[in-house]
Amino acid sequence: MGQSQGHGFDQSVAVVRAAIDAGVNIIDTAAAYGTEEIVGTAMRSCRDKVVVSSKHGIVQPGTSVFGREFVSPEGFVKGVEGSLTRLATDYIDIYHLHGVMPDQYEYCRTELLPALSKLRDQGKIRFFGLTERFIYDTNHQMLRMALSDDHWDVVMAGFNMMNPSARQTVFEKTSKQGVGTMNMFAVRRALSNRRIAAEFVRSLVAQGLLDRSQVDELDPLGFIFHNKTADTLVEAAYRFCKHEPGVDVVLTGTGSTAHLSENLGSILKPELSSAVLEELERIFGKIDSISGN
């Protein structure tokens, strides 16, 4: 929803307000998204009703996200101060280190975590968060490292029908440790419609990750729609994540109130049938190499 001040800005504010009015009580944003000011404006009269989640990158602007030109602790603190200003709030509920790769985690733990601690002591943030770079870290290597520590209050993990590997590698640990989870990538390109889903499945077959004899390559997710289990693949994808044990928040993005209403309607529907869930597990249960993007 990144928009400059004007009609687009006002429209984006209206979408966030509509979400809050509909009962959404956690809003996720980030410095990099360009939406913090939108969120701040939208929640101006209802700050106490909203859990705000924001993020800041760990590398210097303009450098490779995979590199080691890290933002300094002082630079990170300035970033948080900038988020507070744009959000027009005295505190941010959850503040994440954004898009951390496995070989970057140690720097985050030793250099940026103490900065987060000072900010929490000052009352500027409440909980420490950490987000993986799921497109490149599809088997959650960084989060597995992080969850062996006892530092993080919330993690943001990729999880969806085609890569449910977080079920074992992330959610089992977070549930035991009392760490909150935010589910991203519930719906990306692979699960936007059945035709594109079939393209992804054929790619997995070509890579030897799925057995051609065990899937319908033309419509591999068609079984979901037998007996009118779901109306759309997007709906089914949200329901798959919403009812997964260990998932606390399912993230959904939108730029219109109509799309917002559609997504919320999907998320609030009942769990998929046990037969559908068992078939999804049979097909994709061992997949940990794609994000669905």
CSV table of C-alpha atoms in Angstrom, one decimal:
chain,number,residue,atom,x,y,z
A,1,MET,CA,0.0,0.0,0.0
A,2,GLY,CA,2.9,2.3,-0.4
A,3,GLN,CA,1.5,5.6,-1.7
A,4,SER,CA,2.5,9.3,-1.5
A,5,GLN,CA,0.2,11.8,0.2
A,6,GLY,CA,-2.9,12.3,-1.9
A,7,HIS,CA,-5.8,10.3,-3.2
A,8,GLY,CA,-3.8,7.0,-3.2
A,9,PHE,CA,-2.6,7.7,0.4
A,10,ASP,CA,-6.2,8.4,1.5
A,11,GLN,CA,-7.4,5.3,-0.2
A,12,SER,CA,-4.8,3.2,1.5
A,13,VAL,CA,-5.6,4.7,4.9
A,14,ALA,CA,-9.3,3.8,4.3
A,15,VAL,CA,-8.3,0.1,3.6
A,16,VAL,CA,-6.4,-0.1,6.9
A,17,ARG,CA,-9.3,1.5,8.8
A,18,ALA,CA,-11.7,-0.9,7.2
A,19,ALA,CA,-9.5,-3.8,8.4
A,20,ILE,CA,-9.5,-2.4,12.0
A,21,ASP,CA,-13.3,-1.9,11.8
A,22,ALA,CA,-13.7,-5.5,10.6
A,23,GLY,CA,-11.8,-6.7,13.7
A,24,VAL,CA,-8.3,-7.1,12.5
A,25,ASN,CA,-6.2,-6.3,15.5
A,26,ILE,CA,-2.6,-6.7,14.2
A,27,ILE,CA,-1.1,-4.6,11.4
A,28,ASP,CA,2.2,-5.5,9.9
A,29,THR,CA,4.3,-2.9,8.1
A,30,ALA,CA,8.0,-2.1,7.6
A,31,ALA,CA,10.3,0.8,6.8
A,32,ALA,CA,11.0,-0.8,3.4
A,33,TYR,CA,7.3,-1.0,2.5
A,34,GLY,CA,6.7,2.7,2.6
A,35,THR,CA,3.4,2.1,4.5
A,36,GLU,CA,4.3,3.1,8.1
A,37,GLU,CA,2.8,6.6,7.7
A,38,ILE,CA,-0.4,5.1,6.2
A,39,VAL,CA,-0.7,2.8,9.2
A,40,GLY,CA,0.0,5.6,11.6
A,41,THR,CA,-2.6,7.8,10.1
A,42,ALA,CA,-5.2,5.0,10.1
A,43,MET,CA,-4.8,4.0,13.7
A,44,ARG,CA,-4.5,7.6,15.1
A,45,SER,CA,-7.8,7.4,16.9
A,46,CYS,CA,-7.6,3.7,17.9
A,47,ARG,CA,-4.0,2.9,18.7
A,48,ASP,CA,-5.0,0.9,21.8
A,49,LYS,CA,-7.0,-1.5,19.6
A,50,VAL,CA,-4.0,-2.4,17.3
A,51,VAL,CA,-0.9,-4.5,17.7
A,52,VAL,CA,1.7,-2.9,15.4
A,53,SER,CA,4.4,-5.0,13.9
A,54,SER,CA,7.2,-3.3,12.0
A,55,LYS,CA,10.7,-4.1,10.7
A,56,HIS,CA,14.0,-2.7,9.7
A,57,GLY,CA,16.7,-4.2,7.4
A,58,ILE,CA,20.0,-5.3,8.8
A,59,VAL,CA,22.3,-4.3,5.9
A,60,GLN,CA,23.2,-0.8,4.8
A,61,PRO,CA,20.7,0.7,2.2
A,62,GLY,CA,21.8,0.1,-1.3
A,63,THR,CA,23.9,-2.9,-0.5
A,64,SER,CA,23.2,-6.6,-1.2
A,65,VAL,CA,20.6,-8.1,1.1
A,66,PHE,CA,22.9,-11.2,1.2
A,67,GLY,CA,26.0,-9.2,2.1
A,68,ARG,CA,27.8,-8.3,5.3
A,69,GLU,CA,27.7,-4.5,5.1
A,70,PHE,CA,25.6,-4.5,8.2
A,71,VAL,CA,23.7,-1.5,9.6
A,72,SER,CA,25.4,-0.4,12.9
A,73,PRO,CA,23.5,-0.7,16.2
A,74,GLU,CA,23.4,3.1,16.2
A,75,GLY,CA,22.0,3.1,12.6
A,76,PHE,CA,19.4,0.5,13.6
A,77,VAL,CA,18.2,2.6,16.6
A,78,LYS,CA,17.8,5.6,14.2
A,79,GLY,CA,15.7,3.3,12.0
A,80,VAL,CA,13.4,2.5,14.9
A,81,GLU,CA,13.2,6.1,15.8
A,82,GLY,CA,12.1,6.8,12.2
A,83,SER,CA,9.5,4.1,12.4
A,84,LEU,CA,8.1,5.6,15.6
A,85,THR,CA,7.8,9.0,13.9
A,86,ARG,CA,6.2,7.7,10.7
A,87,LEU,CA,3.8,5.6,12.8
A,88,ALA,CA,3.0,8.5,15.0
A,89,THR,CA,3.2,6.4,18.1
A,90,ASP,CA,5.3,6.2,21.3
A,91,TYR,CA,5.9,2.5,21.0
A,92,ILE,CA,5.9,-0.4,18.6
A,93,ASP,CA,4.5,-3.7,19.8
A,94,ILE,CA,6.7,-6.0,17.7
A,95,TYR,CA,9.9,-4.9,16.0
A,96,HIS,CA,11.6,-7.3,13.7
A,97,LEU,CA,15.1,-7.7,12.3
A,98,HIS,CA,14.0,-7.9,8.7
A,99,GLY,CA,15.0,-10.6,6.1
A,100,VAL,CA,17.8,-12.3,8.0
A,101,MET,CA,19.9,-15.0,6.2
A,102,PRO,CA,21.6,-17.8,8.1
A,103,ASP,CA,25.1,-16.4,7.8
A,104,GLN,CA,23.8,-13.0,9.0
A,105,TYR,CA,22.2,-14.3,12.2
A,106,GLU,CA,25.3,-14.2,14.4
A,107,TYR,CA,25.7,-10.4,13.8
A,108,CYS,CA,22.0,-9.9,14.6
A,109,ARG,CA,22.4,-11.8,17.9
A,110,THR,CA,25.6,-10.2,19.1
A,111,GLU,CA,25.3,-6.7,17.8
A,112,LEU,CA,21.7,-5.7,17.1
A,113,LEU,CA,19.9,-7.7,19.8
A,114,PRO,CA,21.6,-5.5,22.6
A,115,ALA,CA,20.2,-2.4,20.7
A,116,LEU,CA,16.7,-3.9,20.8
A,117,SER,CA,17.1,-4.6,24.5
A,118,LYS,CA,17.9,-0.9,25.2
A,119,LEU,CA,14.9,0.2,23.1
A,120,ARG,CA,12.7,-2.1,25.1
A,121,ASP,CA,14.1,-0.8,28.3
A,122,GLN,CA,13.1,2.7,27.1
A,123,GLY,CA,9.6,1.6,26.3
A,124,LYS,CA,9.9,2.1,22.6
A,125,ILE,CA,9.3,-1.5,21.6
A,126,ARG,CA,7.6,-4.3,23.5
A,127,PHE,CA,8.7,-7.6,21.8
A,128,PHE,CA,11.6,-8.7,19.7
A,129,GLY,CA,10.9,-10.1,16.3
A,130,LEU,CA,12.8,-11.9,13.5
A,131,THR,CA,11.9,-12.5,9.9
A,132,GLU,CA,13.5,-15.0,7.6
A,133,ARG,CA,14.2,-14.5,3.9
A,134,PHE,CA,12.0,-17.3,2.9
A,135,ILE,CA,12.5,-17.1,-0.9
A,136,TYR,CA,16.1,-18.1,-0.4
A,137,ASP,CA,15.9,-19.9,3.0
A,138,THR,CA,13.0,-22.2,2.2
A,139,ASN,CA,14.0,-24.8,4.8
A,140,HIS,CA,14.2,-22.3,7.6
A,141,GLN,CA,17.9,-22.6,8.4
A,142,MET,CA,18.1,-19.2,10.0
A,143,LEU,CA,15.0,-19.7,12.2
A,144,ARG,CA,16.3,-23.1,13.4
A,145,MET,CA,19.4,-21.3,14.6
A,146,ALA,CA,17.4,-18.5,16.2
A,147,LEU,CA,15.1,-20.9,18.0
A,148,SER,CA,18.0,-22.6,19.6
A,149,ASP,CA,18.5,-19.3,21.5
A,150,ASP,CA,16.1,-17.8,24.0
A,151,HIS,CA,16.0,-14.3,22.7
A,152,TRP,CA,13.1,-13.9,20.4
A,153,ASP,CA,9.4,-13.2,21.2
A,154,VAL,CA,8.0,-13.5,17.7
A,155,VAL,CA,9.2,-15.0,14.4
A,156,MET,CA,7.9,-14.5,10.9
A,157,ALA,CA,8.0,-17.7,8.8
A,158,GLY,CA,7.0,-18.8,5.4
A,159,PHE,CA,4.5,-21.6,5.3
A,160,ASN,CA,2.0,-22.8,2.7
A,161,MET,CA,0.4,-25.8,1.0
A,162,MET,CA,3.4,-26.4,-1.2
A,163,ASN,CA,6.1,-26.0,1.4
A,164,PRO,CA,4.7,-27.0,4.9
A,165,SER,CA,8.2,-27.7,6.3
A,166,ALA,CA,7.8,-25.0,9.0
A,167,ARG,CA,5.4,-27.4,10.7
A,168,GLN,CA,8.3,-29.5,12.0
A,169,THR,CA,11.3,-27.1,11.9
A,170,VAL,CA,9.6,-24.0,13.3
A,171,PHE,CA,6.2,-24.5,14.7
A,172,GLU,CA,7.0,-27.4,17.0
A,173,LYS,CA,9.7,-25.3,18.6
A,174,THR,CA,7.8,-22.1,18.8
A,175,SER,CA,4.8,-23.9,20.4
A,176,LYS,CA,7.1,-25.4,23.1
A,177,GLN,CA,9.0,-22.2,23.7
A,178,GLY,CA,6.0,-19.8,23.8
A,179,VAL,CA,7.3,-17.8,20.7
A,180,GLY,CA,4.6,-16.1,18.7
A,181,THR,CA,4.4,-16.9,14.9
A,182,MET,CA,3.4,-14.7,12.0
A,183,ASN,CA,2.7,-16.8,8.8
A,184,MET,CA,3.9,-15.1,5.5
A,185,PHE,CA,3.6,-16.6,2.0
A,186,ALA,CA,0.3,-18.2,2.7
A,187,VAL,CA,-0.7,-17.2,-0.8
A,188,ARG,CA,1.9,-16.2,-3.4
A,189,ARG,CA,2.1,-16.8,-7.2
A,190,ALA,CA,2.0,-20.6,-6.9
A,191,LEU,CA,-1.3,-20.6,-5.1
A,192,SER,CA,-3.0,-17.8,-7.0
A,193,ASN,CA,-4.9,-20.1,-9.3
A,194,ARG,CA,-4.9,-23.8,-10.4
A,195,ARG,CA,-3.1,-23.2,-13.7
A,196,ILE,CA,-0.1,-21.7,-12.0
A,197,ALA,CA,-0.2,-24.3,-9.3
A,198,ALA,CA,0.1,-26.9,-12.0
A,199,GLU,CA,3.2,-25.2,-13.4
A,200,PHE,CA,4.9,-25.3,-10.0
A,201,VAL,CA,4.0,-29.0,-9.6
A,202,ARG,CA,5.4,-29.9,-13.0
A,203,SER,CA,8.6,-28.1,-12.0
A,204,LEU,CA,8.8,-30.2,-8.8
A,205,VAL,CA,8.2,-33.3,-10.9
A,206,ALA,CA,11.0,-32.3,-13.3
A,207,GLN,CA,13.4,-31.8,-10.4
A,208,GLY,CA,12.6,-35.3,-9.1
A,209,LEU,CA,11.0,-33.9,-5.9
A,210,LEU,CA,7.6,-35.3,-6.7
A,211,ASP,CA,6.7,-38.7,-8.3
A,212,ARG,CA,4.9,-38.1,-11.6
A,213,SER,CA,2.7,-41.2,-11.0
A,214,GLN,CA,1.4,-39.8,-7.7
A,215,VAL,CA,0.1,-36.4,-9.0
A,216,ASP,CA,-2.3,-35.1,-11.6
A,217,GLU,CA,0.1,-32.8,-13.5
A,218,LEU,CA,-2.7,-31.0,-15.3
A,219,ASP,CA,-4.7,-30.1,-12.2
A,220,PRO,CA,-2.7,-31.3,-9.1
A,221,LEU,CA,-4.9,-29.4,-6.6
A,222,GLY,CA,-8.2,-30.2,-8.2
A,223,PHE,CA,-9.1,-32.7,-5.4
A,224,ILE,CA,-9.5,-29.7,-3.1
A,225,PHE,CA,-12.6,-28.7,-5.0
A,226,HIS,CA,-14.4,-32.1,-4.9
A,227,ASN,CA,-17.6,-31.9,-2.8
A,228,LYS,CA,-17.3,-28.1,-3.0
A,229,THR,CA,-14.7,-28.0,-0.2
A,230,ALA,CA,-13.5,-24.5,-1.3
A,231,ASP,CA,-14.6,-22.0,-3.9
A,232,THR,CA,-11.1,-20.8,-4.9
A,233,LEU,CA,-7.5,-21.9,-4.4
A,234,VAL,CA,-6.7,-18.7,-2.6
A,235,GLU,CA,-9.5,-19.4,-0.2
A,236,ALA,CA,-8.2,-22.9,0.4
A,237,ALA,CA,-4.6,-21.6,0.9
A,238,TYR,CA,-5.6,-19.2,3.6
A,239,ARG,CA,-7.7,-21.8,5.4
A,240,PHE,CA,-4.8,-24.3,5.3
A,241,CYS,CA,-2.6,-21.8,7.1
A,242,LYS,CA,-5.3,-20.3,9.5
A,243,HIS,CA,-6.0,-23.7,11.1
A,244,GLU,CA,-2.4,-25.0,11.3
A,245,PRO,CA,-1.4,-25.7,14.9
A,246,GLY,CA,1.4,-23.3,15.8
A,247,VAL,CA,0.3,-20.4,13.5
A,248,ASP,CA,-0.8,-17.4,15.5
A,249,VAL,CA,-1.2,-14.8,12.8
A,250,VAL,CA,-1.8,-15.3,9.0
A,251,LEU,CA,-0.6,-12.3,7.0
A,252,THR,CA,-2.6,-11.0,4.1
A,253,GLY,CA,-1.9,-8.0,1.9
A,254,THR,CA,-4.3,-5.9,-0.1
A,255,GLY,CA,-4.8,-2.5,-1.6
A,256,SER,CA,-8.6,-2.4,-1.7
A,257,THR,CA,-11.5,-2.9,0.7
A,258,ALA,CA,-13.2,-5.4,-1.6
A,259,HIS,CA,-10.1,-7.6,-1.7
A,260,LEU,CA,-9.7,-7.2,2.0
A,261,SER,CA,-13.2,-8.4,2.6
A,262,GLU,CA,-12.6,-11.4,0.3
A,263,ASN,CA,-9.4,-12.4,2.1
A,264,LEU,CA,-10.9,-12.0,5.6
A,265,GLY,CA,-13.8,-14.1,4.5
A,266,SER,CA,-11.4,-16.9,3.4
A,267,ILE,CA,-9.4,-16.7,6.6
A,268,LEU,CA,-12.5,-17.0,8.8
A,269,LYS,CA,-13.9,-20.1,7.1
A,270,PRO,CA,-13.6,-23.5,8.7
A,271,GLU,CA,-10.6,-25.9,8.5
A,272,LEU,CA,-10.3,-27.9,5.3
A,273,SER,CA,-11.5,-31.5,5.5
A,274,SER,CA,-9.2,-34.2,6.9
A,275,ALA,CA,-9.2,-35.9,3.5
A,276,VAL,CA,-7.9,-32.8,1.8
A,277,LEU,CA,-5.3,-32.2,4.5
A,278,GLU,CA,-4.1,-35.8,4.2
A,279,GLU,CA,-3.8,-35.6,0.5
A,280,LEU,CA,-1.8,-32.3,0.7
A,281,GLU,CA,0.5,-33.9,3.2
A,282,ARG,CA,1.0,-36.9,0.9
A,283,ILE,CA,1.9,-34.8,-2.0
A,284,PHE,CA,3.8,-31.9,-0.4
A,285,GLY,CA,4.7,-33.1,3.1
A,286,LYS,CA,8.4,-33.5,2.3
A,287,ILE,CA,8.9,-30.4,0.1
A,288,ASP,CA,11.1,-27.7,1.6
A,289,SER,CA,12.8,-26.2,-1.5
A,290,ILE,CA,10.2,-23.7,-2.8
A,291,SER,CA,8.6,-20.6,-1.5
A,292,GLY,CA,5.7,-20.5,-4.0
A,293,ASN,CA,6.8,-17.0,-5.1
